[in-house]
PDB file of C-alpha atoms in Angstrom:
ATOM      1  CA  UNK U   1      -3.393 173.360 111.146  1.00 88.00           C
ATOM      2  CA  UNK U   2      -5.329 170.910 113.046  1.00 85.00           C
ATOM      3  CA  UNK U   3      -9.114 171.878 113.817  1.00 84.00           C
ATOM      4  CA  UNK U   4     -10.040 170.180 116.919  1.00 81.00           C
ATOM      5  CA  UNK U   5     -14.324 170.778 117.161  1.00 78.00           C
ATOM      6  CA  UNK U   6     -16.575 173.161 115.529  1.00 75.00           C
ATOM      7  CA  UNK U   7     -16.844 176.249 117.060  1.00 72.00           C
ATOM      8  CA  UNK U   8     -13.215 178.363 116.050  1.00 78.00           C
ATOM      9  CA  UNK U   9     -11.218 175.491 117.553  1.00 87.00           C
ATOM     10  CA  UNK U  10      -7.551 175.582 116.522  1.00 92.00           C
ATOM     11  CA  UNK U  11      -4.432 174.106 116.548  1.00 94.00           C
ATOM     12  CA  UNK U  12      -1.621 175.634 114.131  1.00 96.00           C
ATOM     13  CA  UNK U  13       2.302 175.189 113.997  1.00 97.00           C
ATOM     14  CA  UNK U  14       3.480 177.817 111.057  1.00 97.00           C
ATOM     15  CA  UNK U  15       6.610 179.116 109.904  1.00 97.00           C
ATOM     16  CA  UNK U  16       7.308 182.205 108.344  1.00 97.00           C
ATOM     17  CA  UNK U  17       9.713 184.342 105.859  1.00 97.00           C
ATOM     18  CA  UNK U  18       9.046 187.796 104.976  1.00 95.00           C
ATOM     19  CA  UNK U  19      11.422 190.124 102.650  1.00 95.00           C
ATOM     20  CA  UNK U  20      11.879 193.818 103.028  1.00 92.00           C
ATOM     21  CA  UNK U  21      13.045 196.101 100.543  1.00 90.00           C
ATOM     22  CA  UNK U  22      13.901 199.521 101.966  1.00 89.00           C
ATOM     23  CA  UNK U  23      11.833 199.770 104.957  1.00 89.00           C
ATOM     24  CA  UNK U  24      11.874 202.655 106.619  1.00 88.00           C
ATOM     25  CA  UNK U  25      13.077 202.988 110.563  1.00 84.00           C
ATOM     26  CA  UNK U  26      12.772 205.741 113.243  1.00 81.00           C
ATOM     27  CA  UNK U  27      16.286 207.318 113.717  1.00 79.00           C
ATOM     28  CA  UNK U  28      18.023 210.015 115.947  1.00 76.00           C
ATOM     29  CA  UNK U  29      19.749 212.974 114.472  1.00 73.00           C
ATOM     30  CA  UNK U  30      22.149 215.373 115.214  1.00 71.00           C
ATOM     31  CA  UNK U  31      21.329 219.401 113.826  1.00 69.00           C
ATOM     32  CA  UNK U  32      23.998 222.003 113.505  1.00 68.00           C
ATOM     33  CA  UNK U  33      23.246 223.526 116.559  1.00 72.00           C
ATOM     34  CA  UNK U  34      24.153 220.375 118.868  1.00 69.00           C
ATOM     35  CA  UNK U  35      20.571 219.079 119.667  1.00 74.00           C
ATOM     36  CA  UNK U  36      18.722 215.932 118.695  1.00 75.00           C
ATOM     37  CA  UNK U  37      16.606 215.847 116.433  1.00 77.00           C
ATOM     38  CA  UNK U  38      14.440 212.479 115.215  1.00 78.00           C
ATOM     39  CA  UNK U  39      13.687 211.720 111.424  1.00 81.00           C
ATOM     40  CA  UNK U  40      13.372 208.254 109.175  1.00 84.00           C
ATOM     41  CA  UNK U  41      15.521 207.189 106.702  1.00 82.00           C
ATOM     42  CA  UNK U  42      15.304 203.872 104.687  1.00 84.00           C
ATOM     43  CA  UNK U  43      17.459 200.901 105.084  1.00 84.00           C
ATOM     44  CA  UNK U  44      18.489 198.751 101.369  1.00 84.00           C
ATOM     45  CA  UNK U  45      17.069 195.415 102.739  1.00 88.00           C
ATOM     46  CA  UNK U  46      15.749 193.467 105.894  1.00 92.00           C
ATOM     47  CA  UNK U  47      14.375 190.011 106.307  1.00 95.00           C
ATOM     48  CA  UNK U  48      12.728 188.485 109.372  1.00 96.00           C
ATOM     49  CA  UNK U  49      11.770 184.297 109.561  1.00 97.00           C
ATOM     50  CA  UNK U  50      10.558 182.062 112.344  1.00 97.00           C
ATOM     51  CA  UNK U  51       8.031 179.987 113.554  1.00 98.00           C
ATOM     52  CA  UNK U  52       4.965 180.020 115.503  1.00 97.00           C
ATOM     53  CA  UNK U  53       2.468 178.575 117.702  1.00 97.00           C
ATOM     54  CA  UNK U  54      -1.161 179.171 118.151  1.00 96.00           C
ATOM     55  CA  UNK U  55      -4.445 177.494 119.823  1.00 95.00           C
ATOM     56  CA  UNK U  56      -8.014 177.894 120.650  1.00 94.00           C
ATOM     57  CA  UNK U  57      -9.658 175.704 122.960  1.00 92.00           C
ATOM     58  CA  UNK U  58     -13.215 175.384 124.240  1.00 88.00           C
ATOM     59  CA  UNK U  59     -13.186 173.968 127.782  1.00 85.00           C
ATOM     60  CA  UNK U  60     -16.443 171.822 127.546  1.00 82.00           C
ATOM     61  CA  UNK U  61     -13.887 168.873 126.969  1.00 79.00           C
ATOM     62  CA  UNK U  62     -13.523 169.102 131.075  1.00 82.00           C
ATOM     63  CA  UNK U  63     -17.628 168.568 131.607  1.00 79.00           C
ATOM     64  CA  UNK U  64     -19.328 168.255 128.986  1.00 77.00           C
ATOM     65  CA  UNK U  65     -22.773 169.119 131.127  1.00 79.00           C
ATOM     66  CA  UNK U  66     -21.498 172.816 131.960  1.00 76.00           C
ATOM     67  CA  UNK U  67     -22.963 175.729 130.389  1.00 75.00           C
ATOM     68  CA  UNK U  68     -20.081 178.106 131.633  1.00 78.00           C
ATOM     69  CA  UNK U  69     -16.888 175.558 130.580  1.00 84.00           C
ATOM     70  CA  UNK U  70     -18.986 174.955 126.954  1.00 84.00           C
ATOM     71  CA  UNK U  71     -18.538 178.777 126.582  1.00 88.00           C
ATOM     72  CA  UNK U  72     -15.040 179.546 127.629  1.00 91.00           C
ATOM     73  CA  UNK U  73     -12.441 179.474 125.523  1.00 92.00           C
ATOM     74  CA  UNK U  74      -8.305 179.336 126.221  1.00 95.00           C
ATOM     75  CA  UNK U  75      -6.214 180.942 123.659  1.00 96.00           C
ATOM     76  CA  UNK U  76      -2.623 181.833 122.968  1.00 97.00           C
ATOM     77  CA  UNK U  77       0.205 182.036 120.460  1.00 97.00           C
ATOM     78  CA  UNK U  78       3.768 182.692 120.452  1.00 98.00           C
ATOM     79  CA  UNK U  79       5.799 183.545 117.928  1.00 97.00           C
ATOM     80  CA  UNK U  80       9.960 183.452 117.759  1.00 98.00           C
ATOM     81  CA  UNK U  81      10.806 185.809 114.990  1.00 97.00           C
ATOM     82  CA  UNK U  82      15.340 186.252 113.745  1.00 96.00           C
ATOM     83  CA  UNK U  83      15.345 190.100 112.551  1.00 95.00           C
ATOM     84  CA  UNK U  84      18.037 190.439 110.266  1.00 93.00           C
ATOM     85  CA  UNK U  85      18.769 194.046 108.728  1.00 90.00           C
ATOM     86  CA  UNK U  86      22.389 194.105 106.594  1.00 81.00           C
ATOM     87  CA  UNK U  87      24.113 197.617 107.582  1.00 77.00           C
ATOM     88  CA  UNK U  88      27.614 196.407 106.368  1.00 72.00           C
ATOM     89  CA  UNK U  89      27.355 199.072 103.567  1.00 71.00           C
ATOM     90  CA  UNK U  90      26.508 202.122 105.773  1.00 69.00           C
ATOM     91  CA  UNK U  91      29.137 204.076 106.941  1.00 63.00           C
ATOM     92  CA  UNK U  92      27.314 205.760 109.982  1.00 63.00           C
ATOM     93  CA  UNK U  93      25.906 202.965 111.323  1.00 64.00           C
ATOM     94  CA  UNK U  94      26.525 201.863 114.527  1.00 61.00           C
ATOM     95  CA  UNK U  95      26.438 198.254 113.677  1.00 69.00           C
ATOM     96  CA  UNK U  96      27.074 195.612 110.833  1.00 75.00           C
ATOM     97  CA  UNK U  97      23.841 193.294 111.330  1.00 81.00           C
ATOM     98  CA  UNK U  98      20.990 194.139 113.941  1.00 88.00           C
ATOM     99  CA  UNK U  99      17.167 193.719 114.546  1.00 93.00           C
ATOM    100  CA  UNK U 100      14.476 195.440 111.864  1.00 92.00           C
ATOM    101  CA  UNK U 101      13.392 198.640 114.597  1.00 91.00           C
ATOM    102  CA  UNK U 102      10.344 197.620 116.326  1.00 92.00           C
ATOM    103  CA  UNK U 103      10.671 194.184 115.914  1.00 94.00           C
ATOM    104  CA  UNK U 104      10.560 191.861 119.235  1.00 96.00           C
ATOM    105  CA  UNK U 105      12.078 188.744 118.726  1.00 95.00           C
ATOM    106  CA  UNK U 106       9.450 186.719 120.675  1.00 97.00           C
ATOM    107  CA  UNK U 107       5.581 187.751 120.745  1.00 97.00           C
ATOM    108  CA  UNK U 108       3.052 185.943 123.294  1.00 97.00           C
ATOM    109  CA  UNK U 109      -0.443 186.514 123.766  1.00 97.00           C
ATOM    110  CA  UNK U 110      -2.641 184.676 125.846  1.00 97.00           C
ATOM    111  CA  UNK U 111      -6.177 184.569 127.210  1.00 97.00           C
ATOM    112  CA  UNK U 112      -9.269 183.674 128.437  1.00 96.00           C
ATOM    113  CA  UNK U 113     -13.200 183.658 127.050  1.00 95.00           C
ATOM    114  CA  UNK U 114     -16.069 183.487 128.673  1.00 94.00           C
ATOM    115  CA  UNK U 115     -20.222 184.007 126.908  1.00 92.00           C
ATOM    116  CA  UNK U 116     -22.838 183.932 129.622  1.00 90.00           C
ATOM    117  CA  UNK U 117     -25.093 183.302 127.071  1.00 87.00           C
ATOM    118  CA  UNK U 118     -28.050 183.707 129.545  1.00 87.00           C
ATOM    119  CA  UNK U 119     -27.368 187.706 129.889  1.00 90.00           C
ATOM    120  CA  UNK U 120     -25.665 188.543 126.383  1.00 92.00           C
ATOM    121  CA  UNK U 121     -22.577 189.179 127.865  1.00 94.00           C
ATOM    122  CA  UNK U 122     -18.883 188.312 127.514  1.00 94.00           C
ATOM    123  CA  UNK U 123     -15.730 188.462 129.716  1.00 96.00           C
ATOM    124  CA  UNK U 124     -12.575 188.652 128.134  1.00 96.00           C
ATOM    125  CA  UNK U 125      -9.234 189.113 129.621  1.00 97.00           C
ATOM    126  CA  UNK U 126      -6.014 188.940 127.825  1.00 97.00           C
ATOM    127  CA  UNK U 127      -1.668 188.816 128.359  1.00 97.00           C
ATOM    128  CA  UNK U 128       0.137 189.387 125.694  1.00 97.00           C
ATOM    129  CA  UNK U 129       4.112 189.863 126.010  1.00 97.00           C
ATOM    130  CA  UNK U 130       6.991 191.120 123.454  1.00 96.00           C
ATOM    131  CA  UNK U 131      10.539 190.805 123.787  1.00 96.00           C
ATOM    132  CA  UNK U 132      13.176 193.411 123.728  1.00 96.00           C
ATOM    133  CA  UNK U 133      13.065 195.390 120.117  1.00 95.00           C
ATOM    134  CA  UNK U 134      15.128 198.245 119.193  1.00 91.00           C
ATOM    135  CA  UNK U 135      12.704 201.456 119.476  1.00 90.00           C
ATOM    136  CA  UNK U 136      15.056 203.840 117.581  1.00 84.00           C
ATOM    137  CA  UNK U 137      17.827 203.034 115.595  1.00 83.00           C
ATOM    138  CA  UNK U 138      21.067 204.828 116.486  1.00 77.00           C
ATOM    139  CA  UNK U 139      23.245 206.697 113.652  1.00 71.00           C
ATOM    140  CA  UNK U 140      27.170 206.471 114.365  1.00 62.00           C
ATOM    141  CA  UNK U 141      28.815 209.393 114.738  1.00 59.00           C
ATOM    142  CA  UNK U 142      31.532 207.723 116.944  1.00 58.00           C
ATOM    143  CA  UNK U 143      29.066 206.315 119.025  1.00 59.00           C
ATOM    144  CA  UNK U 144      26.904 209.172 120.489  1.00 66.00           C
ATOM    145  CA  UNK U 145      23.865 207.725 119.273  1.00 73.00           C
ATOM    146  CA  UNK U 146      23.761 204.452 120.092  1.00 79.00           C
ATOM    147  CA  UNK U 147      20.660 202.421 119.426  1.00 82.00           C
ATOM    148  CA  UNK U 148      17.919 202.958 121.803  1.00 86.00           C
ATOM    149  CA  UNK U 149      15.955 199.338 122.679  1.00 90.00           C
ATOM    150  CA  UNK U 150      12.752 198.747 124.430  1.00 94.00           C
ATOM    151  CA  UNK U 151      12.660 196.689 127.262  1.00 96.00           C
ATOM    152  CA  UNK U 152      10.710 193.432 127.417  1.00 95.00           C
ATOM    153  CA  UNK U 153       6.887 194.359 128.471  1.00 92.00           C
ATOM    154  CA  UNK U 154       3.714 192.644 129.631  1.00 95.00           C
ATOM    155  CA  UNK U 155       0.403 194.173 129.097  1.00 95.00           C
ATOM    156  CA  UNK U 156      -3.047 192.807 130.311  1.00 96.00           C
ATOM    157  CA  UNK U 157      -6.141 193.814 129.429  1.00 96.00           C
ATOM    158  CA  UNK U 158      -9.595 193.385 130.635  1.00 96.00           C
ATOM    159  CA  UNK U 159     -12.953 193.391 128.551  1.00 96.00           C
ATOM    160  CA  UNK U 160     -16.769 193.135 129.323  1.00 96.00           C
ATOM    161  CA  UNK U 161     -19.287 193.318 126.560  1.00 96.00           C
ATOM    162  CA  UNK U 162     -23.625 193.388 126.763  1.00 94.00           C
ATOM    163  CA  UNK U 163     -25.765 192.830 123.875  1.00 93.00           C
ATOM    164  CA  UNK U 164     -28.747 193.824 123.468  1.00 92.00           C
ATOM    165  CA  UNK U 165     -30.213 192.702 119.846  1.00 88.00           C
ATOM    166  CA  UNK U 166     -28.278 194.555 117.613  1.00 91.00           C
ATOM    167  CA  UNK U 167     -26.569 196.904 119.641  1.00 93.00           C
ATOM    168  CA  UNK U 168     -23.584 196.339 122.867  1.00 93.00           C
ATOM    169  CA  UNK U 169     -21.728 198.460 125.044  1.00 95.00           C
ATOM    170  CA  UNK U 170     -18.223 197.507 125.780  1.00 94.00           C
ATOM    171  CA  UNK U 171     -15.910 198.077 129.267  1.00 94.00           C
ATOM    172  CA  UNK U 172     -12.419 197.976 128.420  1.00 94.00           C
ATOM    173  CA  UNK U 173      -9.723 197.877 130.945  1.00 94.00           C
ATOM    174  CA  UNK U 174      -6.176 198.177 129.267  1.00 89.00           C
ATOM    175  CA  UNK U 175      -3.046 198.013 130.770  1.00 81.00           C
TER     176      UNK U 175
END
């Protein structure tokens, strides 16, 4: 971590390694009369590592003399995250080895910061971005339930916010 100026300036580069013991995943069902059903059922062991990025930036570094670029602020990270979740010892599943459910394997997020100190107010907007991530984990049975994924995303989101002494009022525009 590198911390650039005062003021929540940072800088980070960070890798990661986390170890699950029987988490617990979303998955579809078939009942005895021949419709779906969904439930959750726990897999032995999971493990997801990678590496990632993040940074917050004033802008006053462009002109030092400008009220507005001394208050806004650029920030962002991405992370690249390997799922790994062993199967080999389940009989119904549909794989061997596949993603933890609900885990992207790339997250962004990016945005932009802005205080007009003069009026107590603040403008935020926002991007963030996951990659495709399994949203409910198939169960065999020949193949008929199959793994559902998610399809890559982008969401932005828009925020205003007025103080007034202790108290604000907040806009929020989400995707």
């Amino acid at each position: 971590e590198i911390y650039p100026k005062a003021g929540g300036e940072v800088i980070s580069v960070s890798a990661f390694y986390k170890d699950f013991t029987n988490p617990i995943e979303g998955i579809i069902l078939i009942s005895g009369s021949g419709s779906f059903n969904s439930s959750y059922q726990n897999v032995p062991k999971a493990k997801n590592y990678g590496v990632e990025f993040e940074f917050r930036k004033r802008l006053a570094f462009i002109n030092k003399q400008s009220g507005l670029l001394n208050n806004t602020t650029l920030f962002g990270n991405f992370a690249y995250i390997i799922s790994e979740v062993d199967l080999s010892k389940i009989a119904t599943a549909t794989t061997k080895n596949r993603p933890l459910q609900g885990q992207s394997n790339y997250i962004i997020n990016a945005g932009i910061s802005v205080k007009d100190t003069a009026h107590n107010m603040t403008f935020a907007a926002s991007v963030n971005r996951v990659g495709k991530r399994i949203a409910i984990v198939g169960t065999g049975n020949g193949g008929l339930f199959p793994d559902v994924w998610e399809n890559p995303r982008t969401i932005i989101d828009l925020q205003i916010t007025k103080e007034w002494g202790k108290f604000s009022a907040k806009i929020s525009i989400g995707d």
